[in-house]
Amino acid sequence: MFEKRNYRIDNVELNWAKLAKPVSPFGTLQWELQIATTDKALAKTLSEEHFNVKEKDGKYVVSLKRKAIKADGSENKPVNVVDASNKQMDPTIIGNGSVGNIQVFQYPYEVSGRKGVATTLSGVQVVKLVEYNPNTGGFSAIEGADDLSDEELSATDMF
């Protein structure tokens, strides 16, 4: 029988952090985070430890969540987000490719004849921050672009 436990995973890539306020992708308010690794041994261990590991673009990824509303209808605490010094940090600045440690809580469940192990995200420690900047739209500055003429710009226009 599986026992309730806290479980920590160190040194994973952090992506798609939605930890500032709950989102509702499928009608359930929740905080979300995707972790990734290229370490095949870690991926195997995570799979054995009841995580839904998927392979995507040469990486092993696990999507984690924490529901905003508990089963009893009360509000759940947000995911605890700290920096490398263990100080609270603003989760809105966590960009894809940041590296950190995560803490989850796992517990057995049995619902409508289905049994399994549920995982809920409890905490995130950001060790290496790649700061999210919503103003870039995913682009980087191009040196010398301000010096290009309109003719040069239209020659590179592909749309």
PDB file of C-alpha atoms in Angstrom:
ATOM      1  CA  MET A   1       0.000   0.000   0.000  1.00  0.00           C
ATOM      2  CA  PHE A   2       1.306   3.438  -0.931  1.00  0.00           C
ATOM      3  CA  GLU A   3       1.836   5.790   2.018  1.00  0.00           C
ATOM      4  CA  LYS A   4       1.287   9.560   1.864  1.00  0.00           C
ATOM      5  CA  ARG A   5       4.565  11.389   1.421  1.00  0.00           C
ATOM      6  CA  ASN A   6       6.407  14.529   0.444  1.00  0.00           C
ATOM      7  CA  TYR A   7       8.757  14.020  -2.491  1.00  0.00           C
ATOM      8  CA  ARG A   8      11.484  16.336  -3.754  1.00  0.00           C
ATOM      9  CA  ILE A   9      12.986  16.503  -7.236  1.00  0.00           C
ATOM     10  CA  ASP A  10      16.173  18.509  -7.663  1.00  0.00           C
ATOM     11  CA  ASN A  11      17.826  20.217 -10.598  1.00  0.00           C
ATOM     12  CA  VAL A  12      15.034  20.194 -13.180  1.00  0.00           C
ATOM     13  CA  GLU A  13      14.138  22.688 -15.867  1.00  0.00           C
ATOM     14  CA  LEU A  14      11.076  24.794 -15.041  1.00  0.00           C
ATOM     15  CA  ASN A  15       8.663  25.675 -17.856  1.00  0.00           C
ATOM     16  CA  TRP A  16       5.238  27.235 -18.290  1.00  0.00           C
ATOM     17  CA  ALA A  17       5.053  28.397 -14.659  1.00  0.00           C
ATOM     18  CA  LYS A  18       1.541  29.533 -13.802  1.00  0.00           C
ATOM     19  CA  LEU A  19       2.113  30.021 -10.092  1.00  0.00           C
ATOM     20  CA  ALA A  20       1.027  33.621  -9.418  1.00  0.00           C
ATOM     21  CA  LYS A  21      -2.702  33.014  -9.722  1.00  0.00           C
ATOM     22  CA  PRO A  22      -4.724  29.918 -10.549  1.00  0.00           C
ATOM     23  CA  VAL A  23      -5.699  29.234 -14.146  1.00  0.00           C
ATOM     24  CA  SER A  24      -8.669  27.238 -15.369  1.00  0.00           C
ATOM     25  CA  PRO A  25      -7.687  25.292 -18.495  1.00  0.00           C
ATOM     26  CA  PHE A  26     -10.376  22.619 -18.135  1.00  0.00           C
ATOM     27  CA  GLY A  27     -12.847  24.182 -15.719  1.00  0.00           C
ATOM     28  CA  THR A  28     -10.814  23.531 -12.554  1.00  0.00           C
ATOM     29  CA  LEU A  29      -8.883  26.404 -10.977  1.00  0.00           C
ATOM     30  CA  GLN A  30      -5.288  25.313 -10.446  1.00  0.00           C
ATOM     31  CA  TRP A  31      -1.655  26.411 -10.351  1.00  0.00           C
ATOM     32  CA  GLU A  32       0.557  24.698 -12.943  1.00  0.00           C
ATOM     33  CA  LEU A  33       4.205  23.989 -13.712  1.00  0.00           C
ATOM     34  CA  GLN A  34       5.951  21.749 -16.192  1.00  0.00           C
ATOM     35  CA  ILE A  35       9.315  20.255 -15.268  1.00  0.00           C
ATOM     36  CA  ALA A  36      11.765  18.790 -17.763  1.00  0.00           C
ATOM     37  CA  THR A  37      15.018  16.848 -17.806  1.00  0.00           C
ATOM     38  CA  THR A  38      17.287  15.196 -20.341  1.00  0.00           C
ATOM     39  CA  ASP A  39      18.433  12.699 -17.679  1.00  0.00           C
ATOM     40  CA  LYS A  40      17.046   9.317 -18.755  1.00  0.00           C
ATOM     41  CA  ALA A  41      17.750   7.743 -15.334  1.00  0.00           C
ATOM     42  CA  LEU A  42      15.816  10.512 -13.551  1.00  0.00           C
ATOM     43  CA  ALA A  43      12.920  10.097 -15.988  1.00  0.00           C
ATOM     44  CA  LYS A  44      12.845   6.353 -15.255  1.00  0.00           C
ATOM     45  CA  THR A  45      12.888   7.008 -11.497  1.00  0.00           C
ATOM     46  CA  LEU A  46      10.077   9.560 -11.794  1.00  0.00           C
ATOM     47  CA  SER A  47       7.991   7.120 -13.780  1.00  0.00           C
ATOM     48  CA  GLU A  48       8.546   4.465 -11.111  1.00  0.00           C
ATOM     49  CA  GLU A  49       7.561   7.037  -8.455  1.00  0.00           C
ATOM     50  CA  HIS A  50       4.070   7.543  -9.966  1.00  0.00           C
ATOM     51  CA  PHE A  51       4.756  10.587 -12.172  1.00  0.00           C
ATOM     52  CA  ASN A  52       3.267  10.778 -15.677  1.00  0.00           C
ATOM     53  CA  VAL A  53       6.490  11.215 -17.671  1.00  0.00           C
ATOM     54  CA  LYS A  54       6.253  12.029 -21.379  1.00  0.00           C
ATOM     55  CA  GLU A  55       9.019  12.411 -23.922  1.00  0.00           C
ATOM     56  CA  LYS A  56       8.911  15.626 -25.936  1.00  0.00           C
ATOM     57  CA  ASP A  57      11.567  17.236 -28.123  1.00  0.00           C
ATOM     58  CA  GLY A  58      14.389  15.158 -26.626  1.00  0.00           C
ATOM     59  CA  LYS A  59      13.364  15.901 -23.050  1.00  0.00           C
ATOM     60  CA  TYR A  60      11.344  14.066 -20.450  1.00  0.00           C
ATOM     61  CA  VAL A  61       8.535  16.280 -19.135  1.00  0.00           C
ATOM     62  CA  VAL A  62       6.114  16.072 -16.232  1.00  0.00           C
ATOM     63  CA  SER A  63       3.146  18.417 -15.835  1.00  0.00           C
ATOM     64  CA  LEU A  64       2.351  19.267 -12.227  1.00  0.00           C
ATOM     65  CA  LYS A  65      -0.602  21.061 -10.704  1.00  0.00           C
ATOM     66  CA  ARG A  66      -2.159  22.154  -7.444  1.00  0.00           C
ATOM     67  CA  LYS A  67      -5.901  22.684  -7.266  1.00  0.00           C
ATOM     68  CA  ALA A  68      -7.026  26.060  -5.928  1.00  0.00           C
ATOM     69  CA  ILE A  69     -10.117  24.541  -4.284  1.00  0.00           C
ATOM     70  CA  LYS A  70      -9.876  21.480  -2.043  1.00  0.00           C
ATOM     71  CA  ALA A  71     -12.325  18.573  -2.281  1.00  0.00           C
ATOM     72  CA  ASP A  72     -14.164  19.945   0.775  1.00  0.00           C
ATOM     73  CA  GLY A  73     -14.744  23.289  -1.015  1.00  0.00           C
ATOM     74  CA  SER A  74     -12.232  25.315   1.011  1.00  0.00           C
ATOM     75  CA  GLU A  75      -9.462  27.349  -0.599  1.00  0.00           C
ATOM     76  CA  ASN A  76      -6.065  25.721  -0.996  1.00  0.00           C
ATOM     77  CA  LYS A  77      -2.844  27.573  -0.205  1.00  0.00           C
ATOM     78  CA  PRO A  78      -0.847  28.703  -3.257  1.00  0.00           C
ATOM     79  CA  VAL A  79       2.339  26.921  -4.261  1.00  0.00           C
ATOM     80  CA  ASN A  80       5.263  28.133  -2.127  1.00  0.00           C
ATOM     81  CA  VAL A  81       7.825  29.783  -4.438  1.00  0.00           C
ATOM     82  CA  VAL A  82      11.287  30.684  -3.131  1.00  0.00           C
ATOM     83  CA  ASP A  83      14.644  31.648  -4.598  1.00  0.00           C
ATOM     84  CA  ALA A  84      18.012  29.937  -4.079  1.00  0.00           C
ATOM     85  CA  SER A  85      18.370  31.738  -0.703  1.00  0.00           C
ATOM     86  CA  ASN A  86      15.004  30.327   0.399  1.00  0.00           C
ATOM     87  CA  LYS A  87      13.373  33.783   0.288  1.00  0.00           C
ATOM     88  CA  GLN A  88       9.866  34.259  -1.099  1.00  0.00           C
ATOM     89  CA  MET A  89       9.935  35.423  -4.705  1.00  0.00           C
ATOM     90  CA  ASP A  90       7.535  36.759  -7.313  1.00  0.00           C
ATOM     91  CA  PRO A  91       6.442  33.736  -9.383  1.00  0.00           C
ATOM     92  CA  THR A  92       5.518  35.916 -12.378  1.00  0.00           C
ATOM     93  CA  ILE A  93       9.202  36.371 -13.261  1.00  0.00           C
ATOM     94  CA  ILE A  94       9.957  32.653 -13.712  1.00  0.00           C
ATOM     95  CA  GLY A  95      10.697  32.130 -17.397  1.00  0.00           C
ATOM     96  CA  ASN A  96      11.010  28.912 -19.379  1.00  0.00           C
ATOM     97  CA  GLY A  97      14.430  27.329 -18.928  1.00  0.00           C
ATOM     98  CA  SER A  98      14.814  28.361 -15.298  1.00  0.00           C
ATOM     99  CA  VAL A  99      16.289  25.587 -13.148  1.00  0.00           C
ATOM    100  CA  GLY A 100      15.113  24.576  -9.721  1.00  0.00           C
ATOM    101  CA  ASN A 101      13.944  22.041  -7.192  1.00  0.00           C
ATOM    102  CA  ILE A 102      10.337  21.072  -6.627  1.00  0.00           C
ATOM    103  CA  GLN A 103       8.398  19.593  -3.736  1.00  0.00           C
ATOM    104  CA  VAL A 104       5.230  17.578  -4.232  1.00  0.00           C
ATOM    105  CA  PHE A 105       2.815  15.737  -1.973  1.00  0.00           C
ATOM    106  CA  GLN A 106       1.695  12.287  -3.105  1.00  0.00           C
ATOM    107  CA  TYR A 107      -1.175  10.240  -1.722  1.00  0.00           C
ATOM    108  CA  PRO A 108      -3.180   7.178  -2.701  1.00  0.00           C
ATOM    109  CA  TYR A 109      -6.718   7.601  -4.016  1.00  0.00           C
ATOM    110  CA  GLU A 110      -9.656   5.398  -4.857  1.00  0.00           C
ATOM    111  CA  VAL A 111     -12.560   6.960  -6.738  1.00  0.00           C
ATOM    112  CA  SER A 112     -15.325   5.175  -8.666  1.00  0.00           C
ATOM    113  CA  GLY A 113     -13.391   1.926  -8.667  1.00  0.00           C
ATOM    114  CA  ARG A 114     -10.198   3.559  -9.921  1.00  0.00           C
ATOM    115  CA  LYS A 115      -7.065   3.441  -7.777  1.00  0.00           C
ATOM    116  CA  GLY A 116      -3.823   5.317  -8.097  1.00  0.00           C
ATOM    117  CA  VAL A 117      -1.423   7.832  -6.646  1.00  0.00           C
ATOM    118  CA  ALA A 118      -2.220  11.537  -6.893  1.00  0.00           C
ATOM    119  CA  THR A 119       0.498  14.189  -6.977  1.00  0.00           C
ATOM    120  CA  THR A 120       0.041  17.812  -5.974  1.00  0.00           C
ATOM    121  CA  LEU A 121       2.663  20.545  -6.365  1.00  0.00           C
ATOM    122  CA  SER A 122       3.636  22.048  -3.010  1.00  0.00           C
ATOM    123  CA  GLY A 123       6.726  24.165  -3.559  1.00  0.00           C
ATOM    124  CA  VAL A 124       9.263  25.456  -6.043  1.00  0.00           C
ATOM    125  CA  GLN A 125      12.799  26.644  -5.322  1.00  0.00           C
ATOM    126  CA  VAL A 126      14.267  28.578  -8.243  1.00  0.00           C
ATOM    127  CA  VAL A 127      18.024  28.004  -8.281  1.00  0.00           C
ATOM    128  CA  LYS A 128      18.839  29.548 -11.681  1.00  0.00           C
ATOM    129  CA  LEU A 129      16.359  32.159 -12.853  1.00  0.00           C
ATOM    130  CA  VAL A 130      15.696  32.870 -16.505  1.00  0.00           C
ATOM    131  CA  GLU A 131      13.565  35.953 -16.122  1.00  0.00           C
ATOM    132  CA  TYR A 132      10.272  36.023 -18.009  1.00  0.00           C
ATOM    133  CA  ASN A 133       9.786  39.183 -20.042  1.00  0.00           C
ATOM    134  CA  PRO A 134       6.314  39.407 -21.613  1.00  0.00           C
ATOM    135  CA  ASN A 135       7.301  42.469 -23.657  1.00  0.00           C
ATOM    136  CA  THR A 136       9.689  40.597 -25.962  1.00  0.00           C
ATOM    137  CA  GLY A 137       7.024  38.398 -27.546  1.00  0.00           C
ATOM    138  CA  GLY A 138       9.645  35.661 -27.769  1.00  0.00           C
ATOM    139  CA  PHE A 139      12.076  37.756 -29.826  1.00  0.00           C
ATOM    140  CA  SER A 140      15.569  39.009 -29.040  1.00  0.00           C
ATOM    141  CA  ALA A 141      17.022  42.364 -30.026  1.00  0.00           C
ATOM    142  CA  ILE A 142      18.823  42.364 -33.381  1.00  0.00           C
ATOM    143  CA  GLU A 143      21.959  44.480 -33.547  1.00  0.00           C
ATOM    144  CA  GLY A 144      21.879  47.103 -36.295  1.00  0.00           C
ATOM    145  CA  ALA A 145      18.194  46.609 -37.152  1.00  0.00           C
ATOM    146  CA  ASP A 146      17.487  50.302 -36.573  1.00  0.00           C
ATOM    147  CA  ASP A 147      19.984  51.125 -39.350  1.00  0.00           C
ATOM    148  CA  LEU A 148      18.237  49.045 -42.052  1.00  0.00           C
ATOM    149  CA  SER A 149      16.424  50.970 -44.786  1.00  0.00           C
ATOM    150  CA  ASP A 150      12.759  50.353 -45.611  1.00  0.00           C
ATOM    151  CA  GLU A 151      13.864  48.649 -48.857  1.00  0.00           C
ATOM    152  CA  GLU A 152      16.133  46.252 -46.930  1.00  0.00           C
ATOM    153  CA  LEU A 153      13.339  45.503 -44.458  1.00  0.00           C
ATOM    154  CA  SER A 154      10.757  44.821 -47.185  1.00  0.00           C
ATOM    155  CA  ALA A 155      13.245  42.527 -48.960  1.00  0.00           C
ATOM    156  CA  THR A 156      13.312  40.324 -45.876  1.00  0.00           C
ATOM    157  CA  ASP A 157       9.528  40.415 -45.388  1.00  0.00           C
ATOM    158  CA  MET A 158       8.228  36.917 -45.958  1.00  0.00           C
ATOM    159  CA  PHE A 159       4.530  37.484 -45.376  1.00  0.00           C
TER     160      PHE A 159
END
